[in-house]
Coordinates of C-alpha atoms in Angstrom, one line a residue:
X638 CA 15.1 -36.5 -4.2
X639 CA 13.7 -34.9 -7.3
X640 CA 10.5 -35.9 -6.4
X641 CA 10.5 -34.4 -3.0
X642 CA 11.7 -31.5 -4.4
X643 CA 8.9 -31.0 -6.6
X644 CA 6.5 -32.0 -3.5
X645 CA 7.8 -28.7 -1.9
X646 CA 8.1 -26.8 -4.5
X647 CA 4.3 -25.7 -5.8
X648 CA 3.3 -21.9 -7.1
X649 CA 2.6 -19.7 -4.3
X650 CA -0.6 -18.1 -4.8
X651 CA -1.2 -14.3 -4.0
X652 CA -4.4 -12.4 -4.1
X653 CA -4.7 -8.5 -3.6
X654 CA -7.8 -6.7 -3.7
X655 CA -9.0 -3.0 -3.3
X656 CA -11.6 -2.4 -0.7
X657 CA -13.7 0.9 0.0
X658 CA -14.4 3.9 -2.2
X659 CA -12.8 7.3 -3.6
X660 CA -9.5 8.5 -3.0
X661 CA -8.8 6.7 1.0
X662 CA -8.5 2.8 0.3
X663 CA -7.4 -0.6 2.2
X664 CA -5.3 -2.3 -0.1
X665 CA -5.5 -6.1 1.2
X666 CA -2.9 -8.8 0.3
X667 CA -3.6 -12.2 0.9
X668 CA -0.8 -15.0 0.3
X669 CA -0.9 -19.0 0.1
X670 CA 2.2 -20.2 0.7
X671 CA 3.1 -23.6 -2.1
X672 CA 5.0 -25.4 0.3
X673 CA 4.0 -29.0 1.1
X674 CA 4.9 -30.9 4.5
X675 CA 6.8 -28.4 6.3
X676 CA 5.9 -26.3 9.0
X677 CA 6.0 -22.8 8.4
X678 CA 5.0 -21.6 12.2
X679 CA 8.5 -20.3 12.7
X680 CA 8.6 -17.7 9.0
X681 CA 8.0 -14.0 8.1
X682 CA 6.3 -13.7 5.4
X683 CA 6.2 -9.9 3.4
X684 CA 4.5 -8.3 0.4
X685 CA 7.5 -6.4 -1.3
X686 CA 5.6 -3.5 -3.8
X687 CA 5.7 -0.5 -5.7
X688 CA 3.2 2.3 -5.5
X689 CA 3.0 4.5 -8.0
X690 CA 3.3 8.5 -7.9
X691 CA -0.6 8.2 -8.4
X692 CA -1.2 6.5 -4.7
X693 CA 0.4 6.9 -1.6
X694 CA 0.8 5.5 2.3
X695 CA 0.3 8.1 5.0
X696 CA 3.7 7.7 7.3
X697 CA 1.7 9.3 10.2
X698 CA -1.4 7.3 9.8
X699 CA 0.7 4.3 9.5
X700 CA 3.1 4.6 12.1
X701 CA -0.5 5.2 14.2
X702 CA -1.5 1.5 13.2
X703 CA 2.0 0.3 14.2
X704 CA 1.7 1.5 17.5
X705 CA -1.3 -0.8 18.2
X706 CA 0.0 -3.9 16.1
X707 CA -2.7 -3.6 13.2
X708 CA 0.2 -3.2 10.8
X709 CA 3.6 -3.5 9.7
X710 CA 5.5 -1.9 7.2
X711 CA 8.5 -0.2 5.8
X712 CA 8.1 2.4 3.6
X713 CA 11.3 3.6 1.2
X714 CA 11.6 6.4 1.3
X715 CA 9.9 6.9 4.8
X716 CA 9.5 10.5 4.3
X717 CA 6.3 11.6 2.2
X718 CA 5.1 14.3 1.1
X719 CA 1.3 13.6 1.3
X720 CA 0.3 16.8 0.2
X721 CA 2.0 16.4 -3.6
X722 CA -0.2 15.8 -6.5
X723 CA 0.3 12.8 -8.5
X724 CA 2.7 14.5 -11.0
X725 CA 5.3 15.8 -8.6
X726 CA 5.3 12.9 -6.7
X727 CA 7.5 9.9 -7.2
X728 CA 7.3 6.0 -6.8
X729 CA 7.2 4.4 -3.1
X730 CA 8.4 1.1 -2.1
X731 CA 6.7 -0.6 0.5
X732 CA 7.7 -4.1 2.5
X733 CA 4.5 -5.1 4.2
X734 CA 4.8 -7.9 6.9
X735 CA 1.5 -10.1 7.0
X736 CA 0.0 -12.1 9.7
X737 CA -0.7 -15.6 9.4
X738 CA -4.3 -16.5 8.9
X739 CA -6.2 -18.6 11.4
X740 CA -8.1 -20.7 8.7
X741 CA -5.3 -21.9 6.7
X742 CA -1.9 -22.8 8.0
X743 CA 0.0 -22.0 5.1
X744 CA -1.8 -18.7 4.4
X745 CA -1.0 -15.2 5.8
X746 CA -2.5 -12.0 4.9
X747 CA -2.3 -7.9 5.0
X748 CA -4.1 -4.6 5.1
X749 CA -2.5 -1.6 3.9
X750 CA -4.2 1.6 4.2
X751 CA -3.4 3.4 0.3
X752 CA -4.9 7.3 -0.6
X753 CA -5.1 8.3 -3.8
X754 CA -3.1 11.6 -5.2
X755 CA -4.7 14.0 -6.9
X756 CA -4.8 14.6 -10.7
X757 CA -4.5 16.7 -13.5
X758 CA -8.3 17.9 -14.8
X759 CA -8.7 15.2 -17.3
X760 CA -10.7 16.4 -21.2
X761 CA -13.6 13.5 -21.2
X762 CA -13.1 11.4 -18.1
X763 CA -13.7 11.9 -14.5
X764 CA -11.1 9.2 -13.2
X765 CA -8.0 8.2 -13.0
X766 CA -6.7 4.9 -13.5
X767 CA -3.8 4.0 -11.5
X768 CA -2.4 0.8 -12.1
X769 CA -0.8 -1.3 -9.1
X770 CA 1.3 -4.4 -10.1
X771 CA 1.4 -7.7 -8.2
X772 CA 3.7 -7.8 -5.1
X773 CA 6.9 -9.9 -5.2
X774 CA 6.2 -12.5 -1.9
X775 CA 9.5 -12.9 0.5
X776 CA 9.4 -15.7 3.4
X777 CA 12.2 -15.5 6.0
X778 CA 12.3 -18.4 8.2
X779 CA 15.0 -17.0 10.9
X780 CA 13.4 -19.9 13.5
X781 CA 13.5 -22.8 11.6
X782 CA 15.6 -24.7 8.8
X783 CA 12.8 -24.8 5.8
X784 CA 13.9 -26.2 2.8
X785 CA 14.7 -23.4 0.2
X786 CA 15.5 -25.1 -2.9
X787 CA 12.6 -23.7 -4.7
X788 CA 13.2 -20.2 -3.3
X789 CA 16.2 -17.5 -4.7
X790 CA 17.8 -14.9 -2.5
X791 CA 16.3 -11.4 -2.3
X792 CA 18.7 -8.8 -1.7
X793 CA 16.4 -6.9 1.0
X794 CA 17.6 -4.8 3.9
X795 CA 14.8 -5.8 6.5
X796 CA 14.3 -7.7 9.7
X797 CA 12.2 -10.4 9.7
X798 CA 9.9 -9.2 12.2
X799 CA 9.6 -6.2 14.8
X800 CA 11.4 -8.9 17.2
X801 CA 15.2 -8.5 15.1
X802 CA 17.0 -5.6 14.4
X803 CA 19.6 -6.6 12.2
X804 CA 18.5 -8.1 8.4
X805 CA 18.4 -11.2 7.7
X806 CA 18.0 -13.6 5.1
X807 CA 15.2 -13.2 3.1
X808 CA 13.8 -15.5 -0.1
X809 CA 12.0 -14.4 -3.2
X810 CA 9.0 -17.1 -4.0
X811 CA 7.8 -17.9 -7.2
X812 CA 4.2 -17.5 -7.3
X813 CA 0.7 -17.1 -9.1
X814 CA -1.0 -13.8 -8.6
X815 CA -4.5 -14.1 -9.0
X816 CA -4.3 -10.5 -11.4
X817 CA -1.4 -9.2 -12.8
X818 CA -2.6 -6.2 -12.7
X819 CA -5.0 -4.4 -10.1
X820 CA -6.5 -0.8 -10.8
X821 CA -7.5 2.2 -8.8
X822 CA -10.0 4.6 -10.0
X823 CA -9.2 7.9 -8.8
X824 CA -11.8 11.0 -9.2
X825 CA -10.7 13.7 -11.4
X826 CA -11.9 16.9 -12.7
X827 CA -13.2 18.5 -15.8
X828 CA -11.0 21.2 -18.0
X829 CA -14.1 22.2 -19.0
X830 CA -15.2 23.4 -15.3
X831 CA -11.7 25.1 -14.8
X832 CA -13.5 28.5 -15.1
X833 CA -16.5 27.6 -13.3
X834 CA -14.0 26.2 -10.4
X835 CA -12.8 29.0 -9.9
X836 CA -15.2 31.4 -9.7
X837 CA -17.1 29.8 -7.4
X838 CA -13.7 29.5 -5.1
X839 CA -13.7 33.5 -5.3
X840 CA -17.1 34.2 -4.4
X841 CA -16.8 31.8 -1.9
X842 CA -13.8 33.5 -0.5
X843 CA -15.4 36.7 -1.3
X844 CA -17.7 35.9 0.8
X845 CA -16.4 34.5 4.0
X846 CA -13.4 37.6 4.1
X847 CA -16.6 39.6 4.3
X848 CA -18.2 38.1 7.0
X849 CA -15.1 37.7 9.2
X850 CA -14.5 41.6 8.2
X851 CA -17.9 42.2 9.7
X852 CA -17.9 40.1 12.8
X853 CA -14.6 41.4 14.0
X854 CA -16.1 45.3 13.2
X855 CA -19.0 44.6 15.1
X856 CA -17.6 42.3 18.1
X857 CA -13.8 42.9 18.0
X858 CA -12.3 45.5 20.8
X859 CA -10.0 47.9 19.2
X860 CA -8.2 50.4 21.8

């Protein structure tokens, strides 16, 4: 029995990778389940991560993606205020179903769309670093009867899949992320160009009051 046990039991490995530029990224999470001579057809397999105050996930723009089955997630809180800067904002929680992947059967994967908050002006660097940690992987298998042994309970308040409403159970998997750690480079501005900044923004705005002021004096109807 031991043996079998061990069979089943093999590191999960997870892989999460930033693609695009600047500030409007796709964060995509790919997962290899370790699970040996079982079918896994029948499970629900979910990224469970935090996102720091630095980065954020559009409700609107998601709820967009949902409506035409691109993707599926929960986001804790699910109101956002997209228009905070990263140090008035505060951490988000995200469940992320993934899809399985045609090429492997014991691999599913993810998109998420993430934008990047912005910063203080920064002394000597023009980016931020924002630092996103490795998921925690959850499999529920609400269709089946796959062995668990090498699993532990997560205590998550989520469906398996758009199909159920009520939770069910879901399993945290031990696993082998590819990088602890992966980083977001955010642009920033200069303290040094505060003053510059802002007088351009007032002879900008200087500028175009003056020429709505004149096109409404010289088209506008007044009776």
């Amino acid at each position: 029995v031991t043996l079998d046990v061990q069979a089943i039991c093999q590191d999960t490995t997870l892989t999460q990778e930033l693609l695009k530029e600047g500030f409007h990224r796709d964060l995509l999470v790919k997962v290899e389940l370790g699970v040996v001579g079982e079918d896994v057809g029948g499970c629900a397999v979910a990224a469970r991560t935090f996102l720091p105050p630095g980065v954020y996930v559009d409700p609107y723009e998601l709820a967009s993606l949902q409506q035409h089955n691109l993707t599926k997630a929960v986001l804790i809180p699910d109101v956002i205020d997209v228009e905070a800067p990263e140090y008035l904002a505060t951490d988000l929680l995200v469940l992320l179903y993934m899809e399985p992947d045609r090429r492997c059967s014991r691999c599913f994967r993810a998109a998420l769309p993430v934008h990047g908050r912005y910063h203080r002006p920064a002394e000597d660097s023009e980016e931020a670093l924002i630092v996103l940690k490795s998921p925690e992987v959850l499999v529920c298998c609400c269709d089946n009867r796959l062995s668990t042994e090498c699993w532990k309970s997560a205590e998550v308040e989520a469906p398996c899949s758009g199909k159920n409403i009520s939770p069910c159970q879901w399993y945290s998997v031990r696993h082998k992320p590819t990088y602890e750690e992966l980083v977001l480079q955010v642009p920033v501005g200069l303290r040094q160009h505060s003053s510059l900044v802002c007088v351009v923004t007032l002879l900008a705005t200087v500028l175009c009051s003056s020429l709505i002021l004149a096109a409404v004096c010289k088209y506008g109807h007044f009776s």
